[in-house]
């Protein structure tokens, strides 16, 4: 009887070890799938952040030369062309809101709406550029001052965003790091602060 119990115990031990090994292998496999899924999500987020950052940067790069053209303009026809080109770049400005939302998400503030200064700034710039200089002859001193102030603000924002490394389009690991907020969240927050600080100066009543 004792020999039968000993035999059963000797068989049970290897079976238990085999089941344990299979269980560990299964857990490792499932965890590996989980990590792959999370990496895939981060890669997708990184691509979205990259695209939004690139469009935001192009918004400033395209708009600033048109402000120069408006400042130097001597008549309505010149201004209409500059306004048309400025209007084409406005859609890219909305990409900055995507960056602002992603920054809030990474800071654990997903339930907090994007600060009003972002919308206010972008909407004010678009509205002002559509109405400014709608008269014959050179710009008035007030319009010149507004455009110069706006240009200085945009240049400061562009200088901040341009420090984000965007030479990573084909670099999967770099895009995944981007999704973690490395190297850009604090710069987006600085641009938002610039928008907030300059909102009063940039407000124009047509």
PDB file of N, CA and C in Angstrom, residues 49-64 89 92-103 118 121-122 152-168 178 181-195:
ATOM      1  N   UNK A  49       0.844  62.124 -33.313  1.00  0.00           N
ATOM      2  CA  UNK A  49       1.538  63.264 -32.716  1.00  0.00           C
ATOM      3  C   UNK A  49       2.537  63.851 -33.702  1.00  0.00           C
ATOM      4  N   UNK A  50       3.246  62.980 -34.404  1.00  0.00           N
ATOM      5  CA  UNK A  50       4.219  63.433 -35.398  1.00  0.00           C
ATOM      6  C   UNK A  50       3.534  64.263 -36.478  1.00  0.00           C
ATOM      7  N   UNK A  51       2.429  63.752 -37.013  1.00  0.00           N
ATOM      8  CA  UNK A  51       1.712  64.473 -38.064  1.00  0.00           C
ATOM      9  C   UNK A  51       1.183  65.813 -37.583  1.00  0.00           C
ATOM     10  N   UNK A  52       0.651  65.836 -36.352  1.00  0.00           N
ATOM     11  CA  UNK A  52       0.114  67.085 -35.803  1.00  0.00           C
ATOM     12  C   UNK A  52       1.226  68.102 -35.557  1.00  0.00           C
ATOM     13  N   UNK A  53       2.372  67.633 -35.076  1.00  0.00           N
ATOM     14  CA  UNK A  53       3.502  68.535 -34.824  1.00  0.00           C
ATOM     15  C   UNK A  53       4.039  69.103 -36.131  1.00  0.00           C
ATOM     16  N   UNK A  54       4.110  68.256 -37.151  1.00  0.00           N
ATOM     17  CA  UNK A  54       4.612  68.700 -38.449  1.00  0.00           C
ATOM     18  C   UNK A  54       3.677  69.746 -39.059  1.00  0.00           C
ATOM     19  N   UNK A  55       2.371  69.503 -39.012  1.00  0.00           N
ATOM     20  CA  UNK A  55       1.400  70.461 -39.549  1.00  0.00           C
ATOM     21  C   UNK A  55       1.419  71.767 -38.762  1.00  0.00           C
ATOM     22  N   UNK A  56       1.550  71.658 -37.439  1.00  0.00           N
ATOM     23  CA  UNK A  56       1.591  72.861 -36.608  1.00  0.00           C
ATOM     24  C   UNK A  56       2.795  73.724 -36.949  1.00  0.00           C
ATOM     25  N   UNK A  57       3.920  73.087 -37.144  1.00  0.00           N
ATOM     26  CA  UNK A  57       5.142  73.808 -37.507  1.00  0.00           C
ATOM     27  C   UNK A  57       4.984  74.467 -38.869  1.00  0.00           C
ATOM     28  N   UNK A  58       4.384  73.756 -39.814  1.00  0.00           N
ATOM     29  CA  UNK A  58       4.173  74.311 -41.148  1.00  0.00           C
ATOM     30  C   UNK A  58       3.191  75.481 -41.108  1.00  0.00           C
ATOM     31  N   UNK A  59       2.253  75.442 -40.186  1.00  0.00           N
ATOM     32  CA  UNK A  59       1.313  76.556 -40.016  1.00  0.00           C
ATOM     33  C   UNK A  59       2.073  77.853 -39.761  1.00  0.00           C
ATOM     34  N   UNK A  60       2.999  77.804 -38.824  1.00  0.00           N
ATOM     35  CA  UNK A  60       3.789  78.994 -38.515  1.00  0.00           C
ATOM     36  C   UNK A  60       4.711  79.363 -39.679  1.00  0.00           C
ATOM     37  N   UNK A  61       5.333  78.366 -40.277  1.00  0.00           N
ATOM     38  CA  UNK A  61       6.278  78.610 -41.362  1.00  0.00           C
ATOM     39  C   UNK A  61       5.602  79.239 -42.581  1.00  0.00           C
ATOM     40  N   UNK A  62       4.362  78.852 -42.842  1.00  0.00           N
ATOM     41  CA  UNK A  62       3.643  79.380 -43.999  1.00  0.00           C
ATOM     42  C   UNK A  62       2.992  80.728 -43.707  1.00  0.00           C
ATOM     43  N   UNK A  63       2.592  80.936 -42.459  1.00  0.00           N
ATOM     44  CA  UNK A  63       1.862  82.161 -42.130  1.00  0.00           C
ATOM     45  C   UNK A  63       2.779  83.373 -41.978  1.00  0.00           C
ATOM     46  N   UNK A  64       3.946  83.164 -41.395  1.00  0.00           N
ATOM     47  CA  UNK A  64       4.847  84.293 -41.134  1.00  0.00           C
ATOM     48  C   UNK A  64       5.222  85.055 -42.411  1.00  0.00           C
ATOM     49  N   UNK A  89      -3.249  78.089 -45.034  1.00  0.00           N
ATOM     50  CA  UNK A  89      -2.451  77.489 -43.955  1.00  0.00           C
ATOM     51  C   UNK A  89      -3.231  77.350 -42.653  1.00  0.00           C
ATOM     52  N   UNK A  92      -3.972  73.901 -41.023  1.00  0.00           N
ATOM     53  CA  UNK A  92      -2.868  73.251 -40.330  1.00  0.00           C
ATOM     54  C   UNK A  92      -2.743  73.738 -38.891  1.00  0.00           C
ATOM     55  N   UNK A  93      -3.206  74.960 -38.645  1.00  0.00           N
ATOM     56  CA  UNK A  93      -3.158  75.488 -37.286  1.00  0.00           C
ATOM     57  C   UNK A  93      -4.014  74.686 -36.320  1.00  0.00           C
ATOM     58  N   UNK A  94      -5.085  74.076 -36.845  1.00  0.00           N
ATOM     59  CA  UNK A  94      -5.960  73.266 -35.988  1.00  0.00           C
ATOM     60  C   UNK A  94      -5.237  72.032 -35.456  1.00  0.00           C
ATOM     61  N   UNK A  95      -4.162  71.634 -36.139  1.00  0.00           N
ATOM     62  CA  UNK A  95      -3.399  70.465 -35.680  1.00  0.00           C
ATOM     63  C   UNK A  95      -2.754  70.721 -34.325  1.00  0.00           C
ATOM     64  N   UNK A  96      -2.541  71.992 -34.002  1.00  0.00           N
ATOM     65  CA  UNK A  96      -1.952  72.286 -32.697  1.00  0.00           C
ATOM     66  C   UNK A  96      -2.893  71.880 -31.563  1.00  0.00           C
ATOM     67  N   UNK A  97      -4.203  71.925 -31.831  1.00  0.00           N
ATOM     68  CA  UNK A  97      -5.160  71.484 -30.814  1.00  0.00           C
ATOM     69  C   UNK A  97      -4.992  69.994 -30.519  1.00  0.00           C
ATOM     70  N   UNK A  98      -4.658  69.224 -31.545  1.00  0.00           N
ATOM     71  CA  UNK A  98      -4.404  67.785 -31.344  1.00  0.00           C
ATOM     72  C   UNK A  98      -3.226  67.601 -30.396  1.00  0.00           C
ATOM     73  N   UNK A  99      -2.156  68.374 -30.607  1.00  0.00           N
ATOM     74  CA  UNK A  99      -0.992  68.292 -29.721  1.00  0.00           C
ATOM     75  C   UNK A  99      -1.367  68.671 -28.293  1.00  0.00           C
ATOM     76  N   UNK A 100      -2.165  69.722 -28.161  1.00  0.00           N
ATOM     77  CA  UNK A 100      -2.568  70.171 -26.828  1.00  0.00           C
ATOM     78  C   UNK A 100      -3.380  69.091 -26.107  1.00  0.00           C
ATOM     79  N   UNK A 101      -4.277  68.443 -26.838  1.00  0.00           N
ATOM     80  CA  UNK A 101      -5.091  67.373 -26.245  1.00  0.00           C
ATOM     81  C   UNK A 101      -4.226  66.173 -25.849  1.00  0.00           C
ATOM     82  N   UNK A 102      -3.269  65.816 -26.699  1.00  0.00           N
ATOM     83  CA  UNK A 102      -2.380  64.699 -26.385  1.00  0.00           C
ATOM     84  C   UNK A 102      -1.518  65.015 -25.158  1.00  0.00           C
ATOM     85  N   UNK A 103      -1.108  66.263 -25.043  1.00  0.00           N
ATOM     86  CA  UNK A 103      -0.307  66.666 -23.885  1.00  0.00           C
ATOM     87  C   UNK A 103      -1.127  66.542 -22.609  1.00  0.00           C
ATOM     88  N   UNK A 118      -6.021  78.477 -26.891  1.00  0.00           N
ATOM     89  CA  UNK A 118      -5.651  77.893 -28.183  1.00  0.00           C
ATOM     90  C   UNK A 118      -6.687  78.241 -29.240  1.00  0.00           C
ATOM     91  N   UNK A 121      -6.852  82.088 -29.810  1.00  0.00           N
ATOM     92  CA  UNK A 121      -5.734  82.608 -30.584  1.00  0.00           C
ATOM     93  C   UNK A 121      -5.913  82.310 -32.066  1.00  0.00           C
ATOM     94  N   UNK A 122      -6.180  81.046 -32.387  1.00  0.00           N
ATOM     95  CA  UNK A 122      -6.309  80.645 -33.786  1.00  0.00           C
ATOM     96  C   UNK A 122      -7.483  81.334 -34.470  1.00  0.00           C
ATOM     97  N   UNK A 152       5.734  88.704 -34.269  1.00  0.00           N
ATOM     98  CA  UNK A 152       6.664  88.411 -33.172  1.00  0.00           C
ATOM     99  C   UNK A 152       6.181  87.220 -32.347  1.00  0.00           C
ATOM    100  N   UNK A 153       4.877  87.167 -32.100  1.00  0.00           N
ATOM    101  CA  UNK A 153       4.319  86.053 -31.322  1.00  0.00           C
ATOM    102  C   UNK A 153       4.463  84.736 -32.075  1.00  0.00           C
ATOM    103  N   UNK A 154       4.143  84.752 -33.369  1.00  0.00           N
ATOM    104  CA  UNK A 154       4.248  83.538 -34.174  1.00  0.00           C
ATOM    105  C   UNK A 154       5.693  83.066 -34.283  1.00  0.00           C
ATOM    106  N   UNK A 155       6.617  83.999 -34.394  1.00  0.00           N
ATOM    107  CA  UNK A 155       8.034  83.629 -34.471  1.00  0.00           C
ATOM    108  C   UNK A 155       8.497  82.965 -33.177  1.00  0.00           C
ATOM    109  N   UNK A 156       8.007  83.463 -32.034  1.00  0.00           N
ATOM    110  CA  UNK A 156       8.367  82.859 -30.750  1.00  0.00           C
ATOM    111  C   UNK A 156       7.799  81.444 -30.641  1.00  0.00           C
ATOM    112  N   UNK A 157       6.574  81.263 -31.104  1.00  0.00           N
ATOM    113  CA  UNK A 157       5.950  79.937 -31.068  1.00  0.00           C
ATOM    114  C   UNK A 157       6.656  78.980 -32.027  1.00  0.00           C
ATOM    115  N   UNK A 158       6.983  79.476 -33.203  1.00  0.00           N
ATOM    116  CA  UNK A 158       7.693  78.653 -34.178  1.00  0.00           C
ATOM    117  C   UNK A 158       9.052  78.230 -33.637  1.00  0.00           C
ATOM    118  N   UNK A 159       9.754  79.154 -32.996  1.00  0.00           N
ATOM    119  CA  UNK A 159      11.076  78.843 -32.448  1.00  0.00           C
ATOM    120  C   UNK A 159      10.982  77.746 -31.395  1.00  0.00           C
ATOM    121  N   UNK A 160       9.901  77.746 -30.627  1.00  0.00           N
ATOM    122  CA  UNK A 160       9.714  76.725 -29.588  1.00  0.00           C
ATOM    123  C   UNK A 160       9.400  75.369 -30.216  1.00  0.00           C
ATOM    124  N   UNK A 161       8.455  75.323 -31.141  1.00  0.00           N
ATOM    125  CA  UNK A 161       8.067  74.052 -31.762  1.00  0.00           C
ATOM    126  C   UNK A 161       9.178  73.464 -32.630  1.00  0.00           C
ATOM    127  N   UNK A 162       9.993  74.331 -33.215  1.00  0.00           N
ATOM    128  CA  UNK A 162      11.034  73.836 -34.122  1.00  0.00           C
ATOM    129  C   UNK A 162      12.135  73.071 -33.399  1.00  0.00           C
ATOM    130  N   UNK A 163      12.138  73.127 -32.063  1.00  0.00           N
ATOM    131  CA  UNK A 163      13.134  72.359 -31.305  1.00  0.00           C
ATOM    132  C   UNK A 163      12.700  70.905 -31.106  1.00  0.00           C
ATOM    133  N   UNK A 164      11.463  70.581 -31.508  1.00  0.00           N
ATOM    134  CA  UNK A 164      11.014  69.185 -31.460  1.00  0.00           C
ATOM    135  C   UNK A 164      11.663  68.439 -32.623  1.00  0.00           C
ATOM    136  N   UNK A 165      12.262  67.292 -32.332  1.00  0.00           N
ATOM    137  CA  UNK A 165      12.914  66.505 -33.376  1.00  0.00           C
ATOM    138  C   UNK A 165      11.859  65.806 -34.233  1.00  0.00           C
ATOM    139  N   UNK A 166      11.724  66.253 -35.484  1.00  0.00           N
ATOM    140  CA  UNK A 166      10.742  65.659 -36.391  1.00  0.00           C
ATOM    141  C   UNK A 166      11.399  64.887 -37.524  1.00  0.00           C
ATOM    142  N   UNK A 167      12.684  64.616 -37.394  1.00  0.00           N
ATOM    143  CA  UNK A 167      13.391  63.809 -38.399  1.00  0.00           C
ATOM    144  C   UNK A 167      13.293  62.326 -38.047  1.00  0.00           C
ATOM    145  N   UNK A 168      12.062  61.884 -37.799  1.00  0.00           N
ATOM    146  CA  UNK A 168      11.867  60.523 -37.285  1.00  0.00           C
ATOM    147  C   UNK A 168      10.737  59.800 -38.010  1.00  0.00           C
ATOM    148  N   UNK A 178       7.924  59.174 -28.845  1.00  0.00           N
ATOM    149  CA  UNK A 178       7.151  60.407 -28.977  1.00  0.00           C
ATOM    150  C   UNK A 178       5.796  60.263 -28.287  1.00  0.00           C
ATOM    151  N   UNK A 181       5.575  61.196 -24.702  1.00  0.00           N
ATOM    152  CA  UNK A 181       5.673  62.601 -24.327  1.00  0.00           C
ATOM    153  C   UNK A 181       7.088  63.140 -24.260  1.00  0.00           C
ATOM    154  N   UNK A 182       8.056  62.308 -24.613  1.00  0.00           N
ATOM    155  CA  UNK A 182       9.455  62.712 -24.507  1.00  0.00           C
ATOM    156  C   UNK A 182       9.791  63.753 -25.571  1.00  0.00           C
ATOM    157  N   UNK A 183      10.272  64.907 -25.127  1.00  0.00           N
ATOM    158  CA  UNK A 183      10.809  65.906 -26.038  1.00  0.00           C
ATOM    159  C   UNK A 183       9.820  66.853 -26.686  1.00  0.00           C
ATOM    160  N   UNK A 184       8.529  66.802 -26.282  1.00  0.00           N
ATOM    161  CA  UNK A 184       7.590  67.725 -26.937  1.00  0.00           C
ATOM    162  C   UNK A 184       6.497  68.275 -26.029  1.00  0.00           C
ATOM    163  N   UNK A 185       6.080  67.572 -25.011  1.00  0.00           N
ATOM    164  CA  UNK A 185       4.953  68.027 -24.186  1.00  0.00           C
ATOM    165  C   UNK A 185       5.231  69.392 -23.561  1.00  0.00           C
ATOM    166  N   UNK A 186       6.414  69.553 -22.970  1.00  0.00           N
ATOM    167  CA  UNK A 186       6.728  70.826 -22.318  1.00  0.00           C
ATOM    168  C   UNK A 186       6.818  71.966 -23.323  1.00  0.00           C
ATOM    169  N   UNK A 187       7.157  71.654 -24.576  1.00  0.00           N
ATOM    170  CA  UNK A 187       7.251  72.696 -25.607  1.00  0.00           C
ATOM    171  C   UNK A 187       5.864  73.133 -26.065  1.00  0.00           C
ATOM    172  N   UNK A 188       4.951  72.176 -26.154  1.00  0.00           N
ATOM    173  CA  UNK A 188       3.568  72.518 -26.487  1.00  0.00           C
ATOM    174  C   UNK A 188       2.967  73.383 -25.377  1.00  0.00           C
ATOM    175  N   UNK A 189       3.262  73.052 -24.129  1.00  0.00           N
ATOM    176  CA  UNK A 189       2.764  73.847 -23.012  1.00  0.00           C
ATOM    177  C   UNK A 189       3.335  75.263 -23.056  1.00  0.00           C
ATOM    178  N   UNK A 190       4.562  75.403 -23.490  1.00  0.00           N
ATOM    179  CA  UNK A 190       5.179  76.727 -23.607  1.00  0.00           C
ATOM    180  C   UNK A 190       4.491  77.549 -24.694  1.00  0.00           C
ATOM    181  N   UNK A 191       4.158  76.896 -25.818  1.00  0.00           N
ATOM    182  CA  UNK A 191       3.450  77.592 -26.891  1.00  0.00           C
ATOM    183  C   UNK A 191       2.072  78.042 -26.411  1.00  0.00           C
ATOM    184  N   UNK A 192       1.384  77.165 -25.664  1.00  0.00           N
ATOM    185  CA  UNK A 192       0.076  77.542 -25.106  1.00  0.00           C
ATOM    186  C   UNK A 192       0.203  78.747 -24.191  1.00  0.00           C
ATOM    187  N   UNK A 193       1.274  78.784 -23.407  1.00  0.00           N
ATOM    188  CA  UNK A 193       1.500  79.920 -22.509  1.00  0.00           C
ATOM    189  C   UNK A 193       1.756  81.192 -23.312  1.00  0.00           C
ATOM    190  N   UNK A 194       2.515  81.070 -24.402  1.00  0.00           N
ATOM    191  CA  UNK A 194       2.747  82.222 -25.273  1.00  0.00           C
ATOM    192  C   UNK A 194       1.426  82.727 -25.853  1.00  0.00           C
ATOM    193  N   UNK A 195       0.568  81.809 -26.258  1.00  0.00           N
ATOM    194  CA  UNK A 195      -0.740  82.209 -26.787  1.00  0.00           C
ATOM    195  C   UNK A 195      -1.550  82.946 -25.731  1.00  0.00           C
TER     196      UNK A 195
END
